[in-house]
Short mmCIF file of C-alpha atoms in Angstrom, two decimals:
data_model
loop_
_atom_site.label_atom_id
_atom_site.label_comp_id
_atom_site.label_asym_id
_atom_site.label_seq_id
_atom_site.Cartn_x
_atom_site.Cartn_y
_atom_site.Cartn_z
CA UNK A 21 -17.19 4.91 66.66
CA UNK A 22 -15.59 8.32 67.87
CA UNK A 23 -12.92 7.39 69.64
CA UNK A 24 -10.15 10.27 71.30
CA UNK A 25 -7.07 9.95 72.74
CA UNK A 26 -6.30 12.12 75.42
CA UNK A 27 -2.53 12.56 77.03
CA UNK A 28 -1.85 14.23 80.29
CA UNK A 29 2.08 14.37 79.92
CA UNK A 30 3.03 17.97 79.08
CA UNK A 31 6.60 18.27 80.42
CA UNK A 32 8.09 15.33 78.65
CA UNK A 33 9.28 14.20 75.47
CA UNK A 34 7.98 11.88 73.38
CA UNK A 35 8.60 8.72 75.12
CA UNK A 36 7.21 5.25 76.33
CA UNK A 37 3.79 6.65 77.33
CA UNK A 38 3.46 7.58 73.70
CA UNK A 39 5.20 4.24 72.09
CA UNK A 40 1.76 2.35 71.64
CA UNK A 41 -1.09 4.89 71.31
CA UNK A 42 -0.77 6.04 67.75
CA UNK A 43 -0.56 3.27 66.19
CA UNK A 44 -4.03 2.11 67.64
CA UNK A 45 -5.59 5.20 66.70
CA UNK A 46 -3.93 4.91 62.99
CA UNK A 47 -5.90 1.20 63.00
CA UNK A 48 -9.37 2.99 64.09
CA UNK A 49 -8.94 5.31 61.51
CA UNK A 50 -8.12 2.78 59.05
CA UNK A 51 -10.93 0.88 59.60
CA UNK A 52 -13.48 4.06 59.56
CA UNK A 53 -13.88 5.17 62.96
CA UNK A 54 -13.44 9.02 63.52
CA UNK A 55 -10.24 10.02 65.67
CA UNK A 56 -9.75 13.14 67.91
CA UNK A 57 -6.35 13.26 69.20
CA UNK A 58 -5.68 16.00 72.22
CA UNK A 59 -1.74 16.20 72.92
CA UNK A 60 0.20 18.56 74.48
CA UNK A 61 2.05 21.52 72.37
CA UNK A 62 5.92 19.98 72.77
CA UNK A 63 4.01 16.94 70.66
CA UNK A 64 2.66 18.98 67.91
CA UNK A 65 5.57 18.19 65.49
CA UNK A 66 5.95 14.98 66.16
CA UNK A 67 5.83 12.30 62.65
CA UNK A 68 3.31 9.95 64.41
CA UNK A 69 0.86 13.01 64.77
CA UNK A 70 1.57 14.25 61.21
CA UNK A 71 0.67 10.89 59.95
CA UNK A 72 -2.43 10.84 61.75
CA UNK A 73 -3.45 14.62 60.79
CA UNK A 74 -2.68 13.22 56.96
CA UNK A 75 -4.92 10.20 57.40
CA UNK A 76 -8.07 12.12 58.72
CA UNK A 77 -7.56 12.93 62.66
CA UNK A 78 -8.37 15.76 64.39
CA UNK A 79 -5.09 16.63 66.52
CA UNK A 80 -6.52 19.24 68.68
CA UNK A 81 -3.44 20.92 71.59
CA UNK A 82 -4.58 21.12 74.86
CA UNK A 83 -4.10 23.94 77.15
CA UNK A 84 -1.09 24.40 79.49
CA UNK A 85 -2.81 24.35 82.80
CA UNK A 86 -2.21 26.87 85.56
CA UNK A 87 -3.26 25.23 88.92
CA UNK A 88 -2.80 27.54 91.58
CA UNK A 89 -5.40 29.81 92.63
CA UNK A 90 -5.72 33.17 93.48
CA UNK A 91 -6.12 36.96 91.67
CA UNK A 92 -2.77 36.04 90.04
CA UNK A 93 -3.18 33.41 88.48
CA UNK A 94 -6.64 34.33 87.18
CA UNK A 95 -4.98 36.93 85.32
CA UNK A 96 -2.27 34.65 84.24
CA UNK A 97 -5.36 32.75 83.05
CA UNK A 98 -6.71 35.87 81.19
CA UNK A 99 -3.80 37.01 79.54
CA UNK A 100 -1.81 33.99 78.79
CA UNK A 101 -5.01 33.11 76.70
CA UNK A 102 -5.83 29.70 78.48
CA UNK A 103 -9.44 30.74 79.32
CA UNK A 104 -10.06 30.63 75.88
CA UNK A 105 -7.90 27.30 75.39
CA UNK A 106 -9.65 25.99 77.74
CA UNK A 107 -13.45 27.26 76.21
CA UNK A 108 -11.87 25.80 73.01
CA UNK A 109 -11.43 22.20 74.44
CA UNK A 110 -14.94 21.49 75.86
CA UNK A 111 -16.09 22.86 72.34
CA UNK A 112 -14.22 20.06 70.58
CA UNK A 113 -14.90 17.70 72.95
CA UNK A 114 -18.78 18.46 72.75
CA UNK A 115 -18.96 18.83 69.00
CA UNK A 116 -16.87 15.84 68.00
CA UNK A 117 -19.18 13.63 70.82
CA UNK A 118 -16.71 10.49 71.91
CA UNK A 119 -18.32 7.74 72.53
CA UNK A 120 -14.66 6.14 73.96
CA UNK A 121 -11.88 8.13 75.53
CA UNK A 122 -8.72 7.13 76.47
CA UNK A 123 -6.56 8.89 78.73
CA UNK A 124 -2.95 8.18 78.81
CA UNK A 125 -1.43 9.58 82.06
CA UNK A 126 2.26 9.97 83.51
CA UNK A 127 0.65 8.90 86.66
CA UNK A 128 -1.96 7.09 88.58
CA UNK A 129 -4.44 10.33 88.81
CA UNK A 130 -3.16 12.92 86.78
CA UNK A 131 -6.54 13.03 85.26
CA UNK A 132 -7.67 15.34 88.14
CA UNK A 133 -5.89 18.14 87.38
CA UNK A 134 -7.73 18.11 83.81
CA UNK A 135 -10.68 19.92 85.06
CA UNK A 136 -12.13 20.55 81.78
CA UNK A 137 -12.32 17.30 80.71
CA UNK A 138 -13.77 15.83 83.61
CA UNK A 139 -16.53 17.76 84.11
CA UNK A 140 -17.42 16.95 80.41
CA UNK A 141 -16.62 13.06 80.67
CA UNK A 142 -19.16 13.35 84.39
CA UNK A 143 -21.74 15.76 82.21
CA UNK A 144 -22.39 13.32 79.54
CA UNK A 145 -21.21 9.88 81.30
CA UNK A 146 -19.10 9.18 78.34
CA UNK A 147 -16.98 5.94 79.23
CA UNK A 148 -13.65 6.35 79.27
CA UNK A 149 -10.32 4.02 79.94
CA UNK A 150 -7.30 5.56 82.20
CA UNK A 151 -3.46 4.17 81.87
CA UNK A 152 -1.85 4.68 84.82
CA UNK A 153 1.95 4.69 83.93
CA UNK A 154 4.42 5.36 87.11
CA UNK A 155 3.42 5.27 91.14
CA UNK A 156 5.69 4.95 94.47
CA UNK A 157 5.53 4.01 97.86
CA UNK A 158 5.36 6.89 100.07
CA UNK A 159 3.46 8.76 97.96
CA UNK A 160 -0.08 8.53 99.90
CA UNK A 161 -2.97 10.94 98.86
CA UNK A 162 -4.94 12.92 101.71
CA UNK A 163 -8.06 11.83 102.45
CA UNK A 164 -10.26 14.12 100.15
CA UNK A 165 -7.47 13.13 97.35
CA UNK A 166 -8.10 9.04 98.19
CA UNK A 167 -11.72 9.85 97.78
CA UNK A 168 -11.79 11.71 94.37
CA UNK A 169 -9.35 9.04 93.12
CA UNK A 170 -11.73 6.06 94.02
CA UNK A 171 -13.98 7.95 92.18
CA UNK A 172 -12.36 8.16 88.95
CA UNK A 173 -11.23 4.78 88.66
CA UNK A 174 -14.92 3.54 89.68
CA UNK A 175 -16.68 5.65 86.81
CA UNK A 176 -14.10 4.53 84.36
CA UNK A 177 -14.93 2.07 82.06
CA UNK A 178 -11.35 -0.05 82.66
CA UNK A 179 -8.37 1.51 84.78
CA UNK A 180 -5.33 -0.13 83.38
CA UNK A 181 -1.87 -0.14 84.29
CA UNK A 182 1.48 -0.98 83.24
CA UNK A 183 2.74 -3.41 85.85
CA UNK A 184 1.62 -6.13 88.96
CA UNK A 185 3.42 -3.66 91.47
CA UNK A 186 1.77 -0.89 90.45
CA UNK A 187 -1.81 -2.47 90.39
CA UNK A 188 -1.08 -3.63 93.97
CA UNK A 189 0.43 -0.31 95.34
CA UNK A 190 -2.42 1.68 94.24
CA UNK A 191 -4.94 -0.44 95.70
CA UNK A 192 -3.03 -0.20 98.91
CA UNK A 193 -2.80 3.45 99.07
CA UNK A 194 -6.29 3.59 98.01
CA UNK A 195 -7.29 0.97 100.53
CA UNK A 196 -9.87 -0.55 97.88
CA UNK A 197 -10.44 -3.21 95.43
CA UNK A 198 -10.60 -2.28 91.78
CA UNK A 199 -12.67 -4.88 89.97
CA UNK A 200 -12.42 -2.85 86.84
CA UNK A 201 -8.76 -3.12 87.03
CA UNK A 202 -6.35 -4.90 84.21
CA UNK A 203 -2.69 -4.53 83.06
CA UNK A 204 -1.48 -3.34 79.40
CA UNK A 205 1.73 -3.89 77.59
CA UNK A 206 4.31 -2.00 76.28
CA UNK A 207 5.72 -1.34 72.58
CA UNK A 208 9.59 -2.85 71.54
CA UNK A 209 10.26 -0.34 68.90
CA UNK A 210 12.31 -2.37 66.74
CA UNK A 211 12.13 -5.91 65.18
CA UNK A 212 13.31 -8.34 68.30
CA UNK A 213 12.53 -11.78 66.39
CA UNK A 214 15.95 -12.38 66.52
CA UNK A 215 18.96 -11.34 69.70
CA UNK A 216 21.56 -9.45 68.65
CA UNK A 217 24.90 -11.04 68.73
CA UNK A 218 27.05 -10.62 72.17
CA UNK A 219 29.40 -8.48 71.97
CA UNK A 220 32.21 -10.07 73.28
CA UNK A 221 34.45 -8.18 75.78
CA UNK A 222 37.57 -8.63 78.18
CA UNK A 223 35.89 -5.84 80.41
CA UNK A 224 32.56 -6.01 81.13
CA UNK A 225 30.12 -3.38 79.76
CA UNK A 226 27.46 -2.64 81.45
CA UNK A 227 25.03 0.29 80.44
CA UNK A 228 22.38 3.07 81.96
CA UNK A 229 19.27 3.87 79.51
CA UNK A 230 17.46 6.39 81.16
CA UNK A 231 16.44 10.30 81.68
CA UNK A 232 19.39 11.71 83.65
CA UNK A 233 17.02 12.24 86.62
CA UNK A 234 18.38 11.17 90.31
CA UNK A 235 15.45 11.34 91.87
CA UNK A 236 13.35 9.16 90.44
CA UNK A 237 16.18 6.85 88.43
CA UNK A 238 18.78 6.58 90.81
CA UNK A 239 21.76 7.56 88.97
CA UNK A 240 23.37 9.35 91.75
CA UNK A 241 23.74 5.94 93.67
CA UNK A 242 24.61 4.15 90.87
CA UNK A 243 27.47 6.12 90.78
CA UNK A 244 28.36 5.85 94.64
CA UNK A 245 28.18 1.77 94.05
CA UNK A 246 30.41 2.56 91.27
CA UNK A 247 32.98 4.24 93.77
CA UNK A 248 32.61 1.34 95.67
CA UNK A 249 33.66 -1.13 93.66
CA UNK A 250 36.68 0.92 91.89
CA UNK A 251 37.98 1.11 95.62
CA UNK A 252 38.35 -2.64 95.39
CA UNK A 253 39.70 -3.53 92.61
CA UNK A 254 37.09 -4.28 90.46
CA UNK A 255 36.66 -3.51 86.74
CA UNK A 256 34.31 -2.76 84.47
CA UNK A 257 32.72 -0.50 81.96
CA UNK A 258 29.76 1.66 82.42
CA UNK A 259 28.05 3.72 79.52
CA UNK A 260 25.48 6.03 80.85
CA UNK A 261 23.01 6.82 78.10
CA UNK A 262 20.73 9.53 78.00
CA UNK A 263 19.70 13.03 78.90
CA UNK A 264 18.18 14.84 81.42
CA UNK A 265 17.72 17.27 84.27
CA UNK A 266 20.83 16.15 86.35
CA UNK A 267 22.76 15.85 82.82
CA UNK A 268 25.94 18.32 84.31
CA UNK A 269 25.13 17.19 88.18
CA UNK A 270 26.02 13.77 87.21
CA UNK A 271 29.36 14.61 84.84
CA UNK A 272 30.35 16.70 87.49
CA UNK A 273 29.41 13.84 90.51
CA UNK A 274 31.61 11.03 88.40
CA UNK A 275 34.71 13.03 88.39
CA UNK A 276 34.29 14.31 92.31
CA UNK A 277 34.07 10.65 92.93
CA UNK A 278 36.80 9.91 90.85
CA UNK A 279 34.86 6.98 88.60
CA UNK A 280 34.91 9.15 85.10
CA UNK A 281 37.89 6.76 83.84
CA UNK A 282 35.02 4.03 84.46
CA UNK A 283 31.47 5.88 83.43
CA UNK A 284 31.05 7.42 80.00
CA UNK A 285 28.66 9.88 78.90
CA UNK A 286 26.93 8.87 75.97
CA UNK A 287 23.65 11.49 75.54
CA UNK A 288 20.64 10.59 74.04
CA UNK A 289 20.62 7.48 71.69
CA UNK A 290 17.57 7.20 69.32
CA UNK A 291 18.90 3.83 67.91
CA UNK A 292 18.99 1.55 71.55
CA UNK A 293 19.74 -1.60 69.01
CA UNK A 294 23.25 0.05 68.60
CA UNK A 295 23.69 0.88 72.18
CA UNK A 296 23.29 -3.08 72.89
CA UNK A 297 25.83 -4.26 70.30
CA UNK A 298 28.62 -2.74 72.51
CA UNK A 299 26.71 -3.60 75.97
CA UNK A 300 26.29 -6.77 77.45
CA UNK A 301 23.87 -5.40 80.93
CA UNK A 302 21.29 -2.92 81.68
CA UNK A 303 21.89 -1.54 85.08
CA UNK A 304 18.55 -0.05 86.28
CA UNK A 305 18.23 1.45 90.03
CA UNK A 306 15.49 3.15 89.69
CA UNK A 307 14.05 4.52 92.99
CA UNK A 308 10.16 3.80 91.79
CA UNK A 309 8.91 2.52 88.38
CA UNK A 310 6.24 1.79 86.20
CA UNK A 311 7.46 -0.33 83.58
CA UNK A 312 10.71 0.35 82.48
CA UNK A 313 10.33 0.26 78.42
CA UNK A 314 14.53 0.09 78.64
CA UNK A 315 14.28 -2.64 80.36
CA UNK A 316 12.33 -4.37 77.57
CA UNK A 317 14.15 -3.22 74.85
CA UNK A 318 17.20 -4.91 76.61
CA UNK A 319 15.87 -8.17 76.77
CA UNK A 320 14.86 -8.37 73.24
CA UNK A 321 18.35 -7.46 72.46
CA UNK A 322 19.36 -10.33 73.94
CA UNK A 323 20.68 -8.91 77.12
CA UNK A 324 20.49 -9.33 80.68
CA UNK A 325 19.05 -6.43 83.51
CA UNK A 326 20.48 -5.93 86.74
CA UNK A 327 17.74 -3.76 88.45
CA UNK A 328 15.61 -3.04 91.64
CA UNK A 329 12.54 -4.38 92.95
CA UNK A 330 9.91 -2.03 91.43
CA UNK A 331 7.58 -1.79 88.68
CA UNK A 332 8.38 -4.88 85.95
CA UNK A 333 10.65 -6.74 87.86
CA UNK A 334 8.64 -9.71 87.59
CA UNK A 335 9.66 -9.76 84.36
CA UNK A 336 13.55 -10.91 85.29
CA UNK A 337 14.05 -14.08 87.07
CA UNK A 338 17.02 -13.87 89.50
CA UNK A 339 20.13 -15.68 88.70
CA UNK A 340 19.04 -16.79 85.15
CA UNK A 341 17.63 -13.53 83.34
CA UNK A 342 19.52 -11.16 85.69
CA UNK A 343 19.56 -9.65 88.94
CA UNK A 344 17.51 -8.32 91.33
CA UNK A 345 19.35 -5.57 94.25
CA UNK A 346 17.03 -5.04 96.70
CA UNK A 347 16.62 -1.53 97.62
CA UNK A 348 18.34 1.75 95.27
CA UNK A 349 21.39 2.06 97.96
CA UNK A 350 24.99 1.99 97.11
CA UNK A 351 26.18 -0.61 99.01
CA UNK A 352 23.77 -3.29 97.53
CA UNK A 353 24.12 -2.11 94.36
CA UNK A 354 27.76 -3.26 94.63
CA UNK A 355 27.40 -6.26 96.40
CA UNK A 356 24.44 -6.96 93.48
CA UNK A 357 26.64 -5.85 90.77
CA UNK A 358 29.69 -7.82 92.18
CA UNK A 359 27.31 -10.90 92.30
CA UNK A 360 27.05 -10.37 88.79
CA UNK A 361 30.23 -10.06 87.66
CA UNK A 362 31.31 -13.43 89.52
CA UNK A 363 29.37 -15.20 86.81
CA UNK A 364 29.95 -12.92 83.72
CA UNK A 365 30.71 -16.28 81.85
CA UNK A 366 27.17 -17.26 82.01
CA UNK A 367 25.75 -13.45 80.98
CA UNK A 368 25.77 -14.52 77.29
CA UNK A 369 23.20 -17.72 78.15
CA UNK A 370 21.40 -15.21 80.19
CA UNK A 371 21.03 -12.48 77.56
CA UNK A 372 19.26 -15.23 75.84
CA UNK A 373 17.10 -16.44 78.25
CA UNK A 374 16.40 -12.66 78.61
CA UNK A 375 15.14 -12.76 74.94
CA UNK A 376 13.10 -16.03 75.34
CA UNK A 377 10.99 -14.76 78.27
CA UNK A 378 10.26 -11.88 76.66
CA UNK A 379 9.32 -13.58 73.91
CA UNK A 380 6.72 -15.69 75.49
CA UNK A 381 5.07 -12.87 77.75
CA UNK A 382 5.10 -10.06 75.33
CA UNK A 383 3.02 -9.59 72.36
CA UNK A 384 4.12 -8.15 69.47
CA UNK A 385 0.89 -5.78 68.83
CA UNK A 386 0.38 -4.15 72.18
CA UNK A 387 -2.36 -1.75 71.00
CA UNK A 388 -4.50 -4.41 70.52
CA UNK A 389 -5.59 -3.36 73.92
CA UNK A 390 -7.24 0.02 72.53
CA UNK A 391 -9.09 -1.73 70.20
CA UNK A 392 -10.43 -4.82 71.81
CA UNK A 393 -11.61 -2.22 74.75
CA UNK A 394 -13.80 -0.63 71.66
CA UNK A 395 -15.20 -3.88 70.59
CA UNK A 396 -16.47 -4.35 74.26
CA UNK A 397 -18.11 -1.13 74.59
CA UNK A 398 -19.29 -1.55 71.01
CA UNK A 399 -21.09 -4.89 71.86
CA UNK A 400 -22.48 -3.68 75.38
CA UNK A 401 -24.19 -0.33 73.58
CA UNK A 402 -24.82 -2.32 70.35
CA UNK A 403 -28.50 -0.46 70.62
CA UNK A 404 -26.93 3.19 70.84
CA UNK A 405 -25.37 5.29 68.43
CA UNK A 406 -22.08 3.72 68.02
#
């Protein structure tokens, strides 16, 4: 089969969309299937392409889209050179023929705004699989958008995404059934046979693993909670790991609220294994979520999560593998985090509970997916050219 993989996440760094992918596409090569790979040019470098490019893949970077219209932007078009990016893309796309694309978004319909490869996936009714990866309540389309979503997910072959809550949102704010709808899993990066040992502690420590980004993580009233608690009494340790947009906003907003004694700065941590032998509780307020990889990670470190109600939180049972605060506001963020810390003699029996759900729920190849979706299509065209 030709099978590409197609990612619609140009802004971000390699991250959880892009945990799983690769190493399905490294198994269709293996097993003699031609791969076209179309990425985004702040992925080019990256080792997991490289190894693909050395093992026979096309890696092919797609344009940077402009989106607004008008005279301007048609010479931005012209002279930034994405016309001919763009000519270059529906060339490869028509010369290497797919017969299976899979199109990992950031979120449910990001797709759209790939105009090129749309009208070449409609022209030759080539099936194709989306992953929807993050959603959020409030965030309703118009009624021409709702329309040209339906579509997309109704021509697709599956439309897959990475929690219950986000299945169930979408088909709310798309007022439709998707029959064609599943769920995928996520990628632990590490070996997570085996919890890591608690580390024990007089203080609590309780850790952030996220992009520094308020809006969509929460971070800002994290820290208010934070205030909160310090007011009364209460102590604790929080390491806030990461980087991000709000990197100096949030420095800056722990010492104006006078909780920088309390929260520490940690940056970006490419080993999370060593983050968890010094933590004993993820703290994750995110305001919406798809699946929050740090979340899994956690658990198979043998550690409990203290989060909100969104995307994957069917994944922590209340009281026995952590917490659950209601809503991303400071003062239930305290009383949730103050719940917790009542029982901090039970949080190493919980980490490990933590580890034994996952366990059972996730498995350890997750791009089996990809390749069982292949399989399908392979039997159902078993008369075409596959």
């Amino acid at each position: 089969m030709n099978i590409a993989f197609y990612g619609t996440i140009r802004g971000w760094p390699w991250a959880a969309p892009d945990y799983v992918w690769p190493h399905a596409a490294k198994k269709f090569l293996e097993r003699g299937d031609k791969v076209l790979v179309c990425a985004p040019e702040i992925h080019q470098e990256r080792p997991e392409l490289e190894e693909l490019r050395t093992l026979g893949a096309r890696v092919l970077q797609i344009p940077n889209y402009t989106y607004v219209g008008g005279r301007r932007a048609v010479l931005k078009k012209i002279f930034s050179g994405e016309a001919a990016e763009r000519r270059q893309l529906r060339r490869e796309l028509e010369n290497f023929v797919p017969d299976l694309v899979f199109l990992n978004q950031g979120g449910t319909a990001c797709a759209l705004a790939e105009p090129d490869l749309i009208d070449f996936l409609r022209a030759t009714k080539t099936p194709y699989v989306l992953f929807c990866r993050l959603n959020q309540r409030g965030s309703l389309p118009s009624e021409k958008q709702r329309g040209q979503i339906v579509d997309l997910y109704q021509r697709s072959h599956k439309v897959l995404f990475n929690s219950a809550w986000m299945l169930d949102l979408t088909q709310k704010q798309l007022m439709v059934e998707l029959s064609n709808a599943g769920i995928f899993p996520h990628l632990v990066r590490f070996d997570w046979s085996e919890p890591l040992p608690w580390p024990p502690s007089d203080v609590p420590q309780l850790a952030s693993l996220s992009r520094l980004d308020c809006h969509h993580k929460g971070l800002d009233v994290l820290l208010e909670a934070v205030a909160l608690l310090k007011n009364e009494g209460i102590k604790f340790r929080l390491e806030m790991v990461g980087d991000g947009p709000d990197s100096a906003y949030l420095e800056n907003y722990a010492k104006f609220l006078a909780v920088d004694d309390m929260v520490h700065f940690t940056g970006r941590s490419e080993d999370v294994r060593e983050v968890w032998r010094r933590n004993q509780m993820l703290v994750l307020v995110s305001r919406y979520e798809g699946l929050a990889v740090s979340m899994l990670e956690a658990m198979a470190c043998g550690r409990l999560v203290l989060r909100t109600p969104y995307g994957g939180a069917d994944w922590i049972d209340d009281g026995k593998t952590g917490f659950i605060c209601p809503a991303p506001e400071p003062e239930l963020i305290a009383v949730t985090i103050r719940q917790a810390l009542a029982c901090y003699a039970d949080w190493p029996h919980m980490g490990l509970a933590a580890h034994e759900a996952l366990t059972k729920r996730l498995p350890k190849d997750p791009e089996r997916i990809y390749l069982e979706i292949a399989e399908e299509l392979r039997g159902s065209r078993s008369g075409g050219r596959v």
